[in-house]
Amino acid sequence: MCALRNDINVPNVMANTAGDLATRLVGSDGERLYAVFEFIEGESPERPSSEDYRRLGELMKALYSGADAIMQSKPEDWALNRPVYDIQHAVREPLRHLLQFESLSEENKRRCVSVAEEIENRFRALEPDRRFIHADLHFGNMVVREPSWYCLDFDECGYGHRALDLGVVKLHLKNRPDALECWAHFEHGYGDMPSQDALAVGTAARIFYMAGKIPVRQDIESLRHDPDARIGTYLTWIEDELA
């Protein structure tokens, strides 16, 4: 995040009393790393407009341009502790969580296996393209303080095909009646898009990854409400993408 500050707006990371940006704390569940960020006065758009989507496209492109320049200037082993969104991480691990989930119906488990096989077969063509991705860039992770937009929540950032990041945007447009208009504005802001096939597979993989989080995040109240139906909706969206 510190390295990206020349290209996009991100909160400052506040050093602790020892001058470190991360603090290690050991508890009963093991060691954890904590970071403290400056408070940014602003708000996330509750109902983003098509113009907001254009700006989001511009911001994502700026993030990538900055990340690519940073990676070229760093040693090959820099930031290798970040996750790689490959077949194992994006498809097989979510599938394992879903198949072990007692609340998931047998019908939806069969659908999970079917879509996972299709995503994996088509995902192989995307895997060699491993560049920095935010992995969760949507308006809920933005703070707007005009004229600046601040990008937050790099918890899941790592490496993978950028169609996965674009899939985050498409997922958040699924229930909007003006989805096509908003996506067109996003495309205009972003610029050169990957192929339609790559975009479909990236979107499908992203949705499947999110479906796989539902079984392991039952501590979240909203995810405990009829999870089988929610996962079924996700599977329908995936099947539409892959059709």
Coordinates of N, CA and C in Angstrom, one line a residue:
M1 N 0.8 -1.2 0.0 CA 0.0 0.0 0.0 C 0.9 1.3 0.0
C2 N 1.9 1.2 0.8 CA 2.8 2.4 0.9 C 3.4 2.7 -0.5
A3 N 3.8 1.6 -1.2 CA 4.4 1.8 -2.5 C 3.4 2.3 -3.6
L4 N 2.2 2.0 -3.4 CA 1.2 2.4 -4.4 C 0.7 3.9 -4.2
R5 N 1.1 4.6 -3.1 CA 0.6 5.9 -2.8 C 1.0 6.9 -3.9
N6 N 1.9 6.6 -4.7 CA 2.3 7.6 -5.8 C 1.3 7.5 -7.0
D7 N 0.5 6.4 -7.0 CA -0.4 6.2 -8.1 C -1.9 6.3 -7.8
I8 N -2.2 5.9 -6.6 CA -3.6 6.0 -6.2 C -3.7 6.4 -4.7
N9 N -4.8 6.9 -4.3 CA -5.0 7.3 -2.9 C -5.3 6.1 -2.0
V10 N -4.4 5.9 -1.0 CA -4.6 4.9 0.0 C -4.3 5.6 1.4
P11 N -4.9 5.1 2.5 CA -4.6 5.6 3.8 C -3.2 5.4 4.2
N12 N -2.6 6.3 4.9 CA -1.3 6.1 5.5 C -1.3 5.0 6.5
V13 N -0.3 4.2 6.5 CA -0.1 3.2 7.5 C 0.7 3.8 8.7
M14 N 0.1 3.7 9.9 CA 0.7 4.4 11.0 C 1.7 3.4 11.7
A15 N 2.9 3.9 12.0 CA 3.9 3.1 12.6 C 3.6 3.0 14.1
N16 N 4.0 1.9 14.7 CA 3.8 1.7 16.2 C 5.0 2.4 16.9
T17 N 5.1 2.2 18.2 CA 6.1 2.9 19.0 C 7.5 2.5 18.7
A18 N 7.6 1.3 18.1 CA 8.9 0.8 17.7 C 9.3 1.2 16.3
G19 N 8.4 1.9 15.6 CA 8.6 2.4 14.3 C 8.3 1.4 13.2
D20 N 7.6 0.3 13.6 CA 7.2 -0.8 12.6 C 5.8 -0.5 12.1
L21 N 5.5 -0.9 10.9 CA 4.2 -0.7 10.3 C 3.2 -1.8 10.7
A22 N 3.7 -3.0 11.1 CA 2.9 -4.1 11.6 C 3.3 -4.5 13.0
T23 N 2.3 -4.8 13.8 CA 2.5 -5.2 15.2 C 2.1 -6.7 15.3
R24 N 3.0 -7.5 15.9 CA 2.8 -8.9 16.1 C 2.2 -9.1 17.5
L25 N 1.1 -9.8 17.6 CA 0.5 -10.1 18.9 C 0.2 -11.6 19.0
V26 N 0.6 -12.2 20.1 CA 0.4 -13.6 20.3 C -0.8 -13.8 21.2
G27 N -1.8 -14.6 20.8 CA -2.9 -14.9 21.6 C -3.1 -16.4 21.7
S28 N -4.3 -16.8 22.2 CA -4.6 -18.2 22.3 C -4.7 -18.9 21.0
D29 N -5.1 -18.2 20.0 CA -5.2 -18.7 18.6 C -4.0 -18.5 17.7
G30 N -2.9 -18.2 18.4 CA -1.6 -18.0 17.6 C -1.3 -16.6 17.4
E31 N -0.3 -16.4 16.5 CA 0.2 -15.1 16.3 C -0.6 -14.4 15.2
R32 N -0.8 -13.1 15.4 CA -1.5 -12.3 14.4 C -0.8 -11.0 14.2
L33 N -0.9 -10.5 13.0 CA -0.3 -9.2 12.6 C -1.4 -8.2 12.5
Y34 N -1.1 -7.0 13.1 CA -2.1 -5.9 13.1 C -1.4 -4.7 12.5
A35 N -2.2 -3.9 11.7 CA -1.8 -2.6 11.2 C -2.8 -1.6 11.5
V36 N -2.4 -0.3 11.7 CA -3.3 0.8 12.0 C -3.2 1.8 10.9
F37 N -4.3 2.2 10.4 CA -4.4 3.2 9.2 C -5.0 4.5 9.7
E38 N -4.6 5.5 9.0 CA -5.1 6.8 9.3 C -6.6 6.8 9.0
F39 N -7.4 7.6 9.7 CA -8.8 7.8 9.5 C -9.0 8.7 8.3
I40 N -9.8 8.3 7.3 CA -10.2 9.1 6.2 C -11.6 9.5 6.3
E41 N -11.9 10.8 6.4 CA -13.2 11.3 6.5 C -13.9 11.2 5.2
G42 N -15.0 10.5 5.1 CA -15.7 10.4 3.8 C -16.7 9.3 3.9
E43 N -17.2 8.8 2.8 CA -18.2 7.7 2.8 C -18.1 6.9 1.5
S44 N -18.6 5.7 1.5 CA -18.7 4.9 0.3 C -20.0 5.2 -0.4
P45 N -20.0 5.2 -1.7 CA -21.3 5.4 -2.4 C -22.3 4.3 -2.2
E46 N -23.5 4.7 -1.7 CA -24.5 3.7 -1.4 C -25.2 3.2 -2.7
R47 N -25.3 4.0 -3.6 CA -25.9 3.7 -4.9 C -25.1 4.2 -6.0
P48 N -24.0 3.6 -6.3 CA -23.1 4.2 -7.3 C -23.8 4.4 -8.7
S49 N -23.4 5.6 -9.3 CA -24.0 5.9 -10.6 C -23.1 5.3 -11.7
S50 N -23.6 5.4 -12.9 CA -22.8 5.0 -14.0 C -21.5 5.7 -14.1
E51 N -21.5 7.0 -13.8 CA -20.3 7.8 -13.7 C -19.3 7.4 -12.7
D52 N -19.9 6.9 -11.5 CA -19.0 6.3 -10.5 C -18.3 5.1 -11.0
Y53 N -19.0 4.3 -11.8 CA -18.4 3.1 -12.3 C -17.3 3.5 -13.3
R54 N -17.4 4.6 -14.1 CA -16.3 5.0 -14.9 C -15.1 5.4 -14.1
R55 N -15.3 6.1 -13.0 CA -14.2 6.4 -12.2 C -13.5 5.2 -11.5
L56 N -14.4 4.2 -11.2 CA -13.8 3.0 -10.6 C -12.9 2.3 -11.6
G57 N -13.4 2.3 -12.9 CA -12.5 1.7 -14.0 C -11.2 2.4 -14.1
E58 N -11.2 3.8 -14.0 CA -10.0 4.5 -14.1 C -9.1 4.2 -12.9
L59 N -9.7 4.1 -11.7 CA -8.9 3.8 -10.5 C -8.2 2.4 -10.6
M60 N -9.0 1.4 -11.1 CA -8.4 0.1 -11.2 C -7.3 0.1 -12.2
K61 N -7.4 0.8 -13.3 CA -6.3 0.8 -14.2 C -5.1 1.5 -13.7
A62 N -5.3 2.6 -12.9 CA -4.2 3.3 -12.3 C -3.5 2.4 -11.2
L63 N -4.3 1.6 -10.5 CA -3.7 0.7 -9.5 C -2.8 -0.3 -10.2
Y64 N -3.3 -0.9 -11.3 CA -2.5 -1.9 -12.1 C -1.2 -1.3 -12.7
S65 N -1.4 -0.1 -13.2 CA -0.2 0.6 -13.8 C 0.9 0.8 -12.7
G66 N 0.4 1.3 -11.5 CA 1.4 1.5 -10.5 C 2.0 0.2 -10.0
A67 N 1.1 -0.8 -9.8 CA 1.6 -2.1 -9.3 C 2.6 -2.7 -10.3
D68 N 2.4 -2.6 -11.6 CA 3.3 -3.2 -12.6 C 4.7 -2.5 -12.5
A69 N 4.6 -1.2 -12.3 CA 5.9 -0.4 -12.3 C 6.7 -0.8 -11.0
I70 N 5.9 -1.0 -9.9 CA 6.6 -1.3 -8.6 C 7.2 -2.7 -8.7
M71 N 6.5 -3.7 -9.3 CA 7.0 -5.0 -9.4 C 8.2 -5.1 -10.3
Q72 N 8.3 -4.3 -11.3 CA 9.5 -4.2 -12.2 C 10.7 -3.7 -11.4
S73 N 10.5 -2.9 -10.4 CA 11.6 -2.3 -9.7 C 12.0 -3.1 -8.5
K74 N 11.3 -4.1 -8.1 CA 11.6 -4.9 -6.9 C 12.3 -6.2 -7.3
P75 N 12.9 -6.8 -6.3 CA 13.5 -8.2 -6.5 C 12.4 -9.2 -6.7
E76 N 12.7 -10.3 -7.4 CA 11.7 -11.3 -7.7 C 11.0 -11.9 -6.5
D77 N 11.7 -11.9 -5.4 CA 11.1 -12.5 -4.2 C 10.4 -11.5 -3.3
W78 N 10.2 -10.3 -3.8 CA 9.5 -9.3 -3.0 C 8.0 -9.6 -2.9
A79 N 7.4 -9.6 -1.7 CA 6.0 -9.8 -1.5 C 5.5 -11.1 -1.9
L80 N 6.3 -12.1 -1.8 CA 5.9 -13.5 -2.2 C 5.0 -14.1 -1.2
N81 N 4.8 -13.4 -0.1 CA 3.9 -14.0 1.0 C 2.4 -13.8 0.6
R82 N 2.1 -13.1 -0.5 CA 0.7 -12.8 -0.8 C 0.1 -14.0 -1.5
P83 N -1.2 -14.3 -1.4 CA -1.8 -15.5 -2.1 C -1.7 -15.4 -3.6
V84 N -1.7 -16.6 -4.2 CA -1.8 -16.7 -5.6 C -3.2 -17.3 -6.0
Y85 N -3.9 -16.6 -6.8 CA -5.3 -17.0 -7.1 C -5.2 -17.9 -8.3
D86 N -4.7 -19.1 -8.0 CA -4.6 -20.2 -9.0 C -5.8 -21.1 -8.9
I87 N -5.7 -22.3 -9.6 CA -6.8 -23.2 -9.6 C -7.0 -23.7 -8.2
Q88 N -5.9 -24.0 -7.5 CA -6.1 -24.5 -6.1 C -6.8 -23.5 -5.2
H89 N -6.4 -22.3 -5.2 CA -6.9 -21.3 -4.3 C -8.3 -20.8 -4.7
A90 N -8.5 -20.7 -6.0 CA -9.8 -20.1 -6.5 C -10.9 -21.1 -6.8
V91 N -10.5 -22.3 -7.0 CA -11.5 -23.3 -7.3 C -11.6 -24.5 -6.4
R92 N -10.4 -25.2 -6.2 CA -10.5 -26.4 -5.4 C -10.7 -26.2 -3.9
E93 N -10.1 -25.2 -3.3 CA -10.4 -24.9 -1.9 C -11.8 -24.5 -1.7
P94 N -12.4 -23.6 -2.5 CA -13.8 -23.3 -2.3 C -14.7 -24.5 -2.5
L95 N -14.4 -25.4 -3.4 CA -15.2 -26.6 -3.7 C -15.1 -27.5 -2.4
R96 N -14.0 -27.6 -1.8 CA -13.9 -28.5 -0.6 C -14.7 -27.9 0.5
H97 N -14.7 -26.6 0.7 CA -15.6 -26.0 1.7 C -17.0 -26.2 1.4
L98 N -17.4 -26.1 0.2 CA -18.8 -26.3 -0.2 C -19.3 -27.7 0.0
L99 N -18.5 -28.7 -0.4 CA -18.9 -30.1 -0.3 C -19.0 -30.5 1.2
Q100 N -18.2 -29.9 2.1 CA -18.2 -30.2 3.5 C -19.3 -29.5 4.3
F101 N -20.0 -28.6 3.6 CA -21.0 -27.8 4.3 C -22.3 -28.5 4.4
E102 N -22.7 -28.8 5.7 CA -23.9 -29.6 5.9 C -25.2 -29.0 5.5
S103 N -25.2 -27.7 5.4 CA -26.4 -26.9 5.1 C -26.7 -26.9 3.6
L104 N -25.7 -27.4 2.8 CA -25.9 -27.3 1.3 C -26.6 -28.6 0.8
S105 N -27.6 -28.4 0.0 CA -28.4 -29.5 -0.5 C -27.6 -30.4 -1.4
E106 N -28.0 -31.6 -1.6 CA -27.3 -32.5 -2.5 C -27.3 -32.0 -3.9
E107 N -28.4 -31.5 -4.3 CA -28.5 -30.9 -5.7 C -27.5 -29.8 -5.9
N108 N -27.3 -28.9 -4.9 CA -26.4 -27.8 -5.1 C -24.9 -28.3 -5.0
K109 N -24.7 -29.4 -4.2 CA -23.4 -30.0 -4.2 C -23.0 -30.6 -5.5
R110 N -24.0 -31.2 -6.2 CA -23.7 -31.7 -7.5 C -23.4 -30.6 -8.5
R111 N -24.2 -29.5 -8.4 CA -23.9 -28.3 -9.2 C -22.5 -27.8 -9.0
C112 N -22.1 -27.7 -7.7 CA -20.8 -27.2 -7.4 C -19.7 -28.0 -8.1
V113 N -19.8 -29.3 -8.0 CA -18.8 -30.2 -8.7 C -18.8 -29.9 -10.2
S114 N -20.0 -29.8 -10.8 CA -20.1 -29.5 -12.2 C -19.4 -28.2 -12.6
V115 N -19.8 -27.1 -11.9 CA -19.3 -25.8 -12.3 C -17.8 -25.7 -12.0
A116 N -17.3 -26.4 -10.9 CA -15.9 -26.4 -10.6 C -15.1 -27.0 -11.7
E117 N -15.6 -28.1 -12.2 CA -14.9 -28.8 -13.3 C -14.8 -27.9 -14.5
E118 N -15.9 -27.2 -14.8 CA -15.9 -26.4 -16.0 C -15.0 -25.2 -15.8
I119 N -15.1 -24.6 -14.6 CA -14.2 -23.4 -14.4 C -12.7 -23.8 -14.4
E120 N -12.4 -25.0 -13.8 CA -11.0 -25.4 -13.8 C -10.5 -25.7 -15.2
N121 N -11.3 -26.3 -16.1 CA -10.9 -26.6 -17.4 C -10.6 -25.3 -18.2
R122 N -11.4 -24.3 -18.0 CA -11.3 -23.1 -18.7 C -10.3 -22.1 -18.1
F123 N -10.1 -22.3 -16.8 CA -9.2 -21.4 -16.0 C -7.8 -21.6 -16.3
R124 N -7.4 -22.8 -16.8 CA -6.0 -23.1 -17.1 C -5.4 -22.2 -18.1
A125 N -6.2 -21.7 -19.0 CA -5.7 -20.7 -20.0 C -5.4 -19.4 -19.4
L126 N -5.9 -19.1 -18.2 CA -5.7 -17.8 -17.5 C -4.5 -17.9 -16.6
E127 N -4.2 -19.0 -16.0 CA -3.3 -19.2 -14.9 C -1.9 -18.5 -15.2
P128 N -1.3 -18.7 -16.4 CA 0.0 -18.1 -16.5 C 0.1 -16.6 -16.3
D129 N -1.0 -15.9 -16.4 CA -1.0 -14.4 -16.3 C -1.2 -14.1 -14.8
R130 N 0.0 -14.0 -14.1 CA -0.1 -13.8 -12.6 C 0.5 -12.4 -12.3
R131 N -0.4 -11.4 -12.2 CA 0.1 -10.1 -11.8 C -0.7 -9.6 -10.6
F132 N -0.3 -8.5 -10.1 CA -0.9 -8.1 -8.8 C -2.4 -7.7 -9.0
I133 N -3.2 -8.2 -8.1 CA -4.6 -7.9 -8.1 C -5.0 -7.5 -6.7
H134 N -6.0 -6.6 -6.6 CA -6.6 -6.2 -5.3 C -7.4 -7.3 -4.7
A135 N -8.2 -8.0 -5.5 CA -9.0 -9.2 -5.2 C -10.2 -8.9 -4.4
D136 N -10.5 -7.6 -4.2 CA -11.8 -7.3 -3.5 C -12.1 -5.8 -3.8
L137 N -11.9 -5.3 -5.0 CA -12.1 -3.9 -5.3 C -13.5 -3.6 -5.7
H138 N -14.3 -3.0 -4.8 CA -15.7 -2.6 -5.0 C -16.0 -1.4 -4.2
F139 N -17.2 -0.8 -4.4 CA -17.4 0.5 -3.7 C -17.5 0.4 -2.2
G140 N -17.8 -0.8 -1.7 CA -17.7 -1.0 -0.2 C -16.3 -0.8 0.3
N141 N -15.3 -0.9 -0.5 CA -13.9 -0.8 -0.1 C -13.3 0.5 -0.6
M142 N -14.2 1.5 -0.8 CA -13.8 2.8 -1.2 C -14.3 3.9 -0.2
V143 N -13.5 4.9 0.0 CA -14.0 6.1 0.7 C -13.8 7.3 -0.2
V144 N -14.9 8.0 -0.4 CA -14.9 9.2 -1.3 C -14.9 10.4 -0.4
R145 N -13.9 11.2 -0.7 CA -13.7 12.6 -0.1 C -13.4 13.5 -1.3
E146 N -14.4 14.0 -1.9 CA -14.1 14.7 -3.2 C -13.1 15.8 -3.0
P147 N -12.2 15.9 -4.0 CA -12.2 15.2 -5.3 C -11.5 13.8 -5.3
S148 N -11.1 13.3 -4.1 CA -10.3 12.1 -4.0 C -11.1 10.9 -3.7
W149 N -10.7 9.8 -4.3 CA -11.2 8.4 -3.9 C -10.1 7.7 -3.3
Y150 N -10.4 7.1 -2.1 CA -9.4 6.3 -1.4 C -9.7 4.8 -1.5
C151 N -8.7 4.0 -1.8 CA -8.8 2.6 -2.0 C -8.4 1.9 -0.7
L152 N -9.3 1.0 -0.2 CA -9.1 0.4 1.1 C -9.0 -1.1 1.0
D153 N -8.8 -1.8 2.1 CA -8.9 -3.2 2.3 C -8.1 -4.0 1.3
F154 N -6.8 -4.0 1.5 CA -5.9 -4.9 0.7 C -5.7 -6.2 1.3
D155 N -6.6 -6.7 2.2 CA -6.4 -7.9 3.0 C -6.2 -9.1 2.0
E156 N -6.9 -9.1 0.9 CA -6.9 -10.3 0.0 C -6.0 -10.1 -1.2
C157 N -5.3 -9.0 -1.3 CA -4.5 -8.7 -2.5 C -3.4 -9.8 -2.7
G158 N -3.1 -10.1 -3.9 CA -2.2 -11.1 -4.3 C -1.9 -11.1 -5.7
Y159 N -1.8 -12.3 -6.3 CA -1.4 -12.4 -7.7 C -2.4 -13.3 -8.4
G160 N -2.7 -13.0 -9.7 CA -3.6 -13.8 -10.5 C -4.0 -13.1 -11.7
H161 N -4.9 -13.6 -12.5 CA -5.3 -13.0 -13.7 C -6.3 -11.8 -13.4
R162 N -6.1 -10.7 -14.0 CA -6.9 -9.6 -13.7 C -8.4 -9.7 -14.0
A163 N -8.7 -10.7 -14.8 CA -10.1 -11.0 -15.0 C -10.8 -11.3 -13.7
L164 N -10.1 -11.8 -12.7 CA -10.7 -12.1 -11.4 C -11.1 -10.8 -10.7
D165 N -10.3 -9.8 -10.8 CA -10.7 -8.5 -10.3 C -11.8 -7.8 -11.0
L166 N -11.8 -8.0 -12.3 CA -13.0 -7.5 -13.1 C -14.2 -8.2 -12.7
G167 N -14.1 -9.5 -12.4 CA -15.2 -10.3 -11.9 C -15.9 -9.8 -10.7
V168 N -15.1 -9.1 -9.8 CA -15.6 -8.5 -8.6 C -16.6 -7.5 -9.0
V169 N -16.3 -6.6 -9.9 CA -17.2 -5.6 -10.4 C -18.5 -6.2 -11.0
K170 N -18.3 -7.2 -11.8 CA -19.5 -7.8 -12.5 C -20.4 -8.5 -11.4
L171 N -19.8 -9.1 -10.4 CA -20.6 -9.7 -9.4 C -21.4 -8.7 -8.7
H172 N -20.9 -7.5 -8.4 CA -21.6 -6.5 -7.6 C -22.7 -5.8 -8.5
L173 N -22.6 -6.0 -9.8 CA -23.7 -5.5 -10.7 C -24.8 -6.5 -11.0
K174 N -24.7 -7.7 -10.4 CA -25.7 -8.7 -10.8 C -27.1 -8.3 -10.5
N175 N -27.4 -7.6 -9.5 CA -28.8 -7.3 -9.1 C -29.2 -5.9 -9.5
R176 N -28.4 -5.2 -10.4 CA -28.8 -3.9 -10.8 C -29.5 -3.9 -12.1
P177 N -30.6 -3.3 -12.3 CA -31.3 -3.2 -13.5 C -30.6 -2.5 -14.6
D178 N -29.7 -1.5 -14.2 CA -28.9 -0.8 -15.2 C -27.5 -1.3 -15.3
A179 N -27.3 -2.6 -15.1 CA -26.0 -3.2 -15.0 C -25.2 -3.0 -16.3
L180 N -25.9 -3.1 -17.5 CA -25.2 -3.0 -18.8 C -24.7 -1.6 -18.9
E181 N -25.5 -0.6 -18.5 CA -25.0 0.8 -18.6 C -23.8 1.1 -17.7
C182 N -23.9 0.6 -16.5 CA -22.8 0.8 -15.5 C -21.5 0.1 -16.0
W183 N -21.7 -1.1 -16.5 CA -20.5 -1.8 -17.0 C -19.9 -1.2 -18.2
A184 N -20.7 -0.6 -19.1 CA -20.2 0.1 -20.3 C -19.4 1.3 -19.8
H185 N -19.8 2.0 -18.8 CA -19.1 3.2 -18.3 C -17.8 2.7 -17.6
F186 N -17.9 1.6 -16.9 CA -16.6 1.0 -16.3 C -15.6 0.7 -17.3
E187 N -16.1 0.0 -18.4 CA -15.2 -0.4 -19.5 C -14.5 0.9 -20.1
H188 N -15.3 2.0 -20.2 CA -14.8 3.2 -20.8 C -13.6 3.7 -19.9
G189 N -13.8 3.7 -18.6 CA -12.8 4.2 -17.7 C -11.6 3.3 -17.6
Y190 N -11.8 2.0 -17.7 CA -10.7 1.0 -17.6 C -9.9 1.0 -18.8
G191 N -10.5 1.0 -20.0 CA -9.7 0.9 -21.2 C -9.7 -0.5 -21.8
D192 N -8.6 -1.0 -22.2 CA -8.4 -2.3 -22.8 C -8.9 -3.4 -21.9
M193 N -9.9 -4.2 -22.4 CA -10.4 -5.3 -21.6 C -9.8 -6.6 -22.1
P194 N -9.7 -7.6 -21.2 CA -9.4 -9.0 -21.7 C -10.5 -9.5 -22.6
S195 N -10.3 -10.6 -23.2 CA -11.3 -11.2 -24.1 C -12.5 -11.5 -23.3
Q196 N -13.6 -11.7 -24.0 CA -14.9 -12.0 -23.4 C -14.8 -13.4 -22.7
D197 N -14.1 -14.3 -23.3 CA -13.9 -15.6 -22.7 C -13.2 -15.5 -21.4
A198 N -12.1 -14.8 -21.4 CA -11.3 -14.6 -20.1 C -12.2 -13.9 -19.1
L199 N -12.9 -12.9 -19.5 CA -13.8 -12.1 -18.5 C -14.8 -13.1 -17.9
A200 N -15.4 -13.9 -18.7 CA -16.5 -14.8 -18.2 C -15.9 -15.8 -17.2
V201 N -14.7 -16.4 -17.6 CA -14.1 -17.3 -16.6 C -13.6 -16.7 -15.4
G202 N -13.0 -15.5 -15.5 CA -12.6 -14.7 -14.3 C -13.8 -14.4 -13.4
T203 N -14.9 -14.0 -14.0 CA -16.1 -13.7 -13.2 C -16.7 -14.9 -12.6
A204 N -16.7 -16.0 -13.3 CA -17.2 -17.3 -12.7 C -16.3 -17.8 -11.6
A205 N -15.0 -17.7 -11.7 CA -14.1 -18.1 -10.7 C -14.2 -17.2 -9.5
R206 N -14.4 -15.9 -9.7 CA -14.6 -15.0 -8.5 C -15.9 -15.3 -7.8
I207 N -17.0 -15.6 -8.5 CA -18.2 -15.9 -7.8 C -18.1 -17.2 -7.0
F208 N -17.4 -18.2 -7.6 CA -17.3 -19.5 -7.0 C -16.4 -19.3 -5.7
Y209 N -15.4 -18.5 -5.8 CA -14.6 -18.2 -4.6 C -15.4 -17.6 -3.5
M210 N -16.3 -16.7 -3.9 CA -17.1 -16.1 -2.9 C -18.1 -17.1 -2.3
A211 N -18.7 -18.0 -3.1 CA -19.6 -19.0 -2.7 C -18.9 -19.9 -1.6
G212 N -17.6 -20.2 -1.9 CA -16.8 -21.0 -1.0 C -16.5 -20.4 0.4
K213 N -16.7 -19.1 0.5 CA -16.5 -18.4 1.7 C -17.7 -18.5 2.7
I214 N -18.9 -18.8 2.1 CA -20.1 -18.9 2.9 C -20.0 -19.9 4.0
P215 N -19.6 -21.1 3.7 CA -19.5 -22.2 4.7 C -18.6 -21.8 5.9
V216 N -17.5 -21.1 5.6 CA -16.5 -20.8 6.6 C -16.7 -19.5 7.3
R217 N -17.7 -18.7 6.9 CA -18.0 -17.5 7.5 C -19.4 -17.4 8.1
Q218 N -19.8 -18.5 8.7 CA -21.1 -18.6 9.3 C -21.2 -17.8 10.6
D219 N -20.1 -17.1 11.0 CA -20.1 -16.2 12.1 C -20.8 -14.8 11.6
I220 N -21.0 -14.6 10.3 CA -21.6 -13.4 9.8 C -23.1 -13.7 9.7
E221 N -23.9 -12.9 10.4 CA -25.3 -13.2 10.5 C -26.0 -13.3 9.2
S222 N -25.7 -12.4 8.3 CA -26.4 -12.4 7.0 C -26.1 -13.7 6.2
L223 N -25.0 -14.3 6.4 CA -24.6 -15.5 5.7 C -25.3 -16.8 6.3
R224 N -25.8 -16.6 7.5 CA -26.5 -17.8 8.1 C -27.9 -17.9 7.7
H225 N -28.4 -16.9 7.0 CA -29.8 -16.9 6.5 C -29.9 -17.6 5.2
D226 N -30.5 -18.8 5.2 CA -30.7 -19.7 4.0 C -29.5 -19.7 3.1
P227 N -28.4 -20.2 3.6 CA -27.1 -20.3 2.8 C -27.3 -21.1 1.5
D228 N -28.1 -22.2 1.6 CA -28.3 -23.0 0.4 C -28.9 -22.2 -0.7
A229 N -29.8 -21.3 -0.4 CA -30.5 -20.5 -1.5 C -29.4 -19.5 -2.0
R230 N -28.6 -18.9 -1.1 CA -27.7 -17.9 -1.6 C -26.6 -18.6 -2.5
I231 N -26.1 -19.8 -2.1 CA -25.1 -20.5 -2.9 C -25.8 -20.9 -4.2
G232 N -27.0 -21.3 -4.2 CA -27.7 -21.7 -5.4 C -27.8 -20.5 -6.4
T233 N -28.1 -19.3 -5.9 CA -28.1 -18.1 -6.7 C -26.7 -17.9 -7.3
Y234 N -25.7 -18.0 -6.5 CA -24.3 -17.8 -7.0 C -24.0 -18.9 -8.2
L235 N -24.5 -20.1 -8.0 CA -24.2 -21.1 -9.0 C -25.0 -20.8 -10.3
T236 N -26.2 -20.2 -10.2 CA -26.9 -19.8 -11.4 C -26.1 -18.7 -12.1
W237 N -25.6 -17.8 -11.4 CA -24.8 -16.7 -12.0 C -23.6 -17.3 -12.7
I238 N -22.9 -18.3 -12.1 CA -21.8 -18.9 -12.7 C -22.2 -19.6 -14.0
E239 N -23.3 -20.4 -13.9 CA -23.7 -21.1 -15.1 C -24.0 -20.2 -16.2
D240 N -24.6 -19.0 -15.9 CA -24.9 -18.0 -16.9 C -23.6 -17.5 -17.6
E241 N -22.6 -17.2 -16.7 CA -21.3 -16.7 -17.3 C -20.7 -17.7 -18.2
L242 N -20.8 -19.0 -17.9 CA -20.1 -20.1 -18.6 C -20.9 -20.6 -19.8
A243 N -22.1 -20.2 -19.9 CA -23.0 -20.7 -21.0 C -22.5 -20.3 -22.4

